[in-house]
mmCIF file of C-alpha atoms in Angstrom:
data_model
loop_
_atom_site.group_PDB
_atom_site.id
_atom_site.type_symbol
_atom_site.label_atom_id
_atom_site.label_comp_id
_atom_site.label_asym_id
_atom_site.label_seq_id
_atom_site.Cartn_x
_atom_site.Cartn_y
_atom_site.Cartn_z
ATOM 1 C CA MET A 1 0.000 0.000 0.000
ATOM 2 C CA SER A 2 1.171 3.511 -0.780
ATOM 3 C CA PRO A 3 2.972 5.296 2.065
ATOM 4 C CA ARG A 4 0.194 7.905 1.886
ATOM 5 C CA LEU A 5 -2.337 5.210 2.787
ATOM 6 C CA ILE A 6 -1.046 4.029 6.123
ATOM 7 C CA TYR A 7 -3.729 2.667 8.431
ATOM 8 C CA PRO A 8 -3.768 4.657 11.695
ATOM 9 C CA GLU A 9 -2.765 1.947 14.159
ATOM 10 C CA PRO A 10 -3.932 2.873 17.665
ATOM 11 C CA GLU A 11 -1.607 2.738 20.646
ATOM 12 C CA PRO A 12 -1.711 -0.777 22.154
ATOM 13 C CA ALA A 13 -1.863 0.620 25.700
ATOM 14 C CA LEU A 14 -4.921 2.711 24.820
ATOM 15 C CA VAL A 15 -6.610 -0.295 23.207
ATOM 16 C CA ALA A 16 -5.871 -2.421 26.285
ATOM 17 C CA ARG A 17 -7.352 0.276 28.533
ATOM 18 C CA LEU A 18 -10.539 0.571 26.460
ATOM 19 C CA VAL A 19 -11.270 -3.118 25.801
ATOM 20 C CA PRO A 20 -12.710 -3.901 29.273
ATOM 21 C CA LEU A 21 -14.851 -0.768 29.117
ATOM 22 C CA ALA A 22 -16.113 -1.703 25.645
ATOM 23 C CA GLU A 23 -16.953 -5.200 26.904
ATOM 24 C CA ARG A 24 -18.911 -3.675 29.794
ATOM 25 C CA LEU A 25 -20.750 -1.335 27.411
ATOM 26 C CA ASN A 26 -21.579 -4.299 25.175
ATOM 27 C CA GLU A 27 -23.086 -6.138 28.155
ATOM 28 C CA LEU A 28 -25.142 -3.092 29.131
ATOM 29 C CA ALA A 29 -26.285 -2.517 25.544
ATOM 30 C CA GLU A 30 -27.476 -6.137 25.305
ATOM 31 C CA VAL A 31 -29.934 -5.591 28.158
ATOM 32 C CA ALA A 32 -30.741 -1.953 27.287
ATOM 33 C CA ALA A 33 -29.411 -0.787 30.659
ATOM 34 C CA ASP A 34 -28.385 2.773 31.394
ATOM 35 C CA CYS A 35 -24.750 3.122 30.437
ATOM 36 C CA SER A 36 -24.404 6.882 30.168
ATOM 37 C CA LEU A 37 -21.513 7.039 32.653
ATOM 38 C CA GLU A 38 -19.586 4.264 30.924
ATOM 39 C CA LEU A 39 -20.299 5.810 27.516
ATOM 40 C CA ALA A 40 -19.002 9.189 28.693
ATOM 41 C CA GLU A 41 -15.901 7.504 30.118
ATOM 42 C CA PHE A 42 -15.209 5.624 26.867
ATOM 43 C CA ASN A 43 -15.590 8.818 24.819
ATOM 44 C CA ALA A 44 -13.349 10.777 27.188
ATOM 45 C CA ILE A 45 -10.571 8.197 27.070
ATOM 46 C CA ALA A 46 -10.874 7.382 23.359
ATOM 47 C CA GLY A 47 -11.533 10.901 22.119
ATOM 48 C CA THR A 48 -14.654 9.678 20.329
ATOM 49 C CA THR A 49 -18.185 11.064 20.195
ATOM 50 C CA ILE A 50 -20.286 7.911 20.241
ATOM 51 C CA ASP A 51 -23.726 8.968 21.460
ATOM 52 C CA GLN A 52 -25.799 5.813 21.075
ATOM 53 C CA PRO A 53 -25.233 2.885 23.450
ATOM 54 C CA PHE A 54 -26.471 0.392 20.825
ATOM 55 C CA GLU A 55 -23.278 1.083 18.863
ATOM 56 C CA PHE A 56 -21.508 -0.968 21.530
ATOM 57 C CA HIS A 57 -23.588 -4.035 20.792
ATOM 58 C CA PHE A 58 -20.839 -5.683 18.776
ATOM 59 C CA ALA A 59 -20.868 -9.206 20.247
ATOM 60 C CA GLY A 60 -21.132 -11.793 17.520
ATOM 61 C CA THR A 61 -19.735 -9.485 14.856
ATOM 62 C CA CYS A 62 -16.261 -8.805 16.195
ATOM 63 C CA THR A 63 -14.133 -8.879 19.327
ATOM 64 C CA ALA A 64 -13.954 -6.032 21.805
ATOM 65 C CA GLN A 65 -10.377 -5.407 20.704
ATOM 66 C CA ALA A 66 -11.402 -5.158 17.041
ATOM 67 C CA PHE A 67 -14.262 -2.843 17.960
ATOM 68 C CA VAL A 68 -11.976 -0.533 19.964
ATOM 69 C CA ARG A 69 -9.319 -0.484 17.234
ATOM 70 C CA ASP A 70 -11.990 0.403 14.662
ATOM 71 C CA GLN A 71 -13.412 3.213 16.790
ATOM 72 C CA LEU A 72 -9.965 4.697 17.392
ATOM 73 C CA ALA A 73 -9.072 4.500 13.697
ATOM 74 C CA ARG A 74 -12.340 6.131 12.592
ATOM 75 C CA LYS A 75 -11.199 9.396 14.186
ATOM 76 C CA HIS A 76 -8.664 9.654 11.350
ATOM 77 C CA VAL A 77 -10.967 9.238 8.339
ATOM 78 C CA GLN A 78 -11.014 12.992 7.636
ATOM 79 C CA GLU A 79 -7.221 12.974 7.260
ATOM 80 C CA PHE A 80 -7.708 11.068 4.002
ATOM 81 C CA ARG A 81 -9.935 13.657 2.292
ATOM 82 C CA ALA A 82 -9.290 14.529 -1.374
ATOM 83 C CA LEU A 83 -7.249 11.472 -2.359
ATOM 84 C CA GLN A 84 -5.989 11.117 -5.904
ATOM 85 C CA ASP A 85 -7.429 8.501 -8.241
ATOM 86 C CA ASP A 86 -4.362 6.243 -7.950
ATOM 87 C CA ASP A 87 -4.875 6.120 -4.169
ATOM 88 C CA LEU A 88 -8.585 5.373 -4.571
ATOM 89 C CA LEU A 89 -7.810 2.605 -7.069
ATOM 90 C CA GLU A 90 -5.319 1.103 -4.631
ATOM 91 C CA LEU A 91 -7.907 1.133 -1.846
ATOM 92 C CA LEU A 92 -10.553 -0.419 -4.079
ATOM 93 C CA GLY A 93 -8.181 -3.190 -5.113
ATOM 94 C CA THR A 94 -7.086 -3.854 -1.529
ATOM 95 C CA ILE A 95 -10.675 -4.166 -0.344
ATOM 96 C CA GLN A 96 -11.717 -6.346 -3.296
ATOM 97 C CA THR A 97 -8.873 -8.802 -2.760
ATOM 98 C CA GLY A 98 -9.573 -9.085 0.953
ATOM 99 C CA ALA A 99 -6.074 -7.990 1.870
ATOM 100 C CA ARG A 100 -5.907 -6.634 5.425
ATOM 101 C CA PRO A 101 -9.585 -7.292 6.235
ATOM 102 C CA HIS A 102 -9.459 -5.622 9.670
ATOM 103 C CA GLU A 103 -8.754 -2.324 7.870
ATOM 104 C CA ALA A 104 -11.577 -2.660 5.316
ATOM 105 C CA PRO A 105 -14.298 -0.787 7.282
ATOM 106 C CA PHE A 106 -11.954 2.165 7.756
ATOM 107 C CA TRP A 107 -10.927 2.305 4.110
ATOM 108 C CA LEU A 108 -14.567 1.989 3.009
ATOM 109 C CA GLU A 109 -15.347 5.110 5.032
ATOM 110 C CA VAL A 110 -12.415 6.856 3.366
ATOM 111 C CA LEU A 111 -13.743 5.866 -0.073
ATOM 112 C CA GLU A 112 -17.240 7.087 0.838
ATOM 113 C CA LEU A 113 -15.757 10.397 2.020
ATOM 114 C CA ASN A 114 -13.952 10.829 -1.294
ATOM 115 C CA LEU A 115 -16.866 9.609 -3.445
ATOM 116 C CA PRO A 116 -19.967 11.092 -1.819
ATOM 117 C CA GLN A 117 -23.397 9.981 -3.034
ATOM 118 C CA ALA A 118 -21.831 6.977 -4.766
ATOM 119 C CA PRO A 119 -22.824 3.458 -3.682
ATOM 120 C CA VAL A 120 -19.154 2.504 -3.211
ATOM 121 C CA SER A 121 -19.701 -0.419 -0.854
ATOM 122 C CA ASP A 122 -22.439 -1.848 -3.067
ATOM 123 C CA LEU A 123 -20.300 -1.462 -6.197
ATOM 124 C CA ILE A 124 -17.592 -3.515 -4.475
ATOM 125 C CA PHE A 125 -19.674 -6.194 -2.774
ATOM 126 C CA TYR A 126 -22.986 -6.221 -4.730
ATOM 127 C CA PRO A 127 -22.092 -4.850 -8.161
ATOM 128 C CA ALA A 128 -25.116 -6.211 -10.039
ATOM 129 C CA ASP A 129 -27.537 -4.642 -7.559
ATOM 130 C CA ALA A 130 -25.593 -1.369 -7.491
ATOM 131 C CA LEU A 131 -25.488 -1.128 -11.251
ATOM 132 C CA ALA A 132 -29.205 -1.896 -11.507
ATOM 133 C CA SER A 133 -29.991 0.822 -8.954
ATOM 134 C CA LEU A 134 -28.028 3.266 -11.087
ATOM 135 C CA GLY A 135 -29.839 2.165 -14.249
ATOM 136 C CA ILE A 136 -26.723 0.588 -15.748
ATOM 137 C CA ASP A 137 -26.557 -2.818 -17.401
ATOM 138 C CA GLY A 138 -23.326 -4.499 -16.455
ATOM 139 C CA ASP A 139 -21.248 -7.320 -15.127
ATOM 140 C CA THR A 140 -21.454 -8.859 -11.702
ATOM 141 C CA GLU A 141 -17.717 -8.303 -11.212
ATOM 142 C CA LEU A 142 -16.188 -4.858 -11.560
ATOM 143 C CA GLU A 143 -12.514 -3.945 -11.716
ATOM 144 C CA PRO A 144 -11.348 -1.044 -9.511
ATOM 145 C CA ASP A 145 -11.090 1.345 -12.470
ATOM 146 C CA ALA A 146 -14.710 0.620 -13.463
ATOM 147 C CA ILE A 147 -15.890 1.104 -9.871
ATOM 148 C CA LEU A 148 -14.071 4.430 -9.680
ATOM 149 C CA ARG A 149 -15.454 5.618 -13.026
ATOM 150 C CA ILE A 150 -19.035 4.696 -12.042
ATOM 151 C CA ALA A 151 -18.645 6.156 -8.548
ATOM 152 C CA ARG A 152 -17.265 9.424 -9.936
ATOM 153 C CA ALA A 153 -20.249 9.693 -12.286
ATOM 154 C CA ALA A 154 -22.672 8.927 -9.450
ATOM 155 C CA SER A 155 -20.989 11.533 -7.215
ATOM 156 C CA ARG A 156 -21.572 14.393 -9.612
ATOM 157 C CA PRO A 157 -24.567 16.564 -8.776
ATOM 158 C CA PRO A 158 -27.324 16.464 -11.402
ATOM 159 C CA ILE A 159 -27.545 19.315 -13.857
ATOM 160 C CA LEU A 160 -30.668 21.313 -13.121
ATOM 161 C CA LEU A 161 -32.372 23.046 -16.017
#
């Protein structure tokens, strides 16, 4: 991956500090208990702004450590605004091949930031459905350059007459 596209690895000590708190929040979210104090503590330590306790209901989808790492990384999405096409193509290819899967949610957010109003995730994972929703006949597999071309077209505002 390009040196410009380095995943923001969180500090291991910070992750270790937040994991037990995230596990506690997950338990509280499962039973819809009041967790406002724990939520405020997590946000204060992590520097996040999570405002809905249900966001901590991650059991069954990932580990507490993966959840914490993802939340800490998400703070850096804005740092990847206005990427060049070669960077976007690299990200699309990395996600499509399944390389570094723990980073995929972060890089998908980066792609969505750079290609607003485009169904980027659907073009990658459900291309036939995405193309149909855009009124385009096409293949069920799209190469990164085709995804980028379609996403760029979908991101342009309509011309109003």
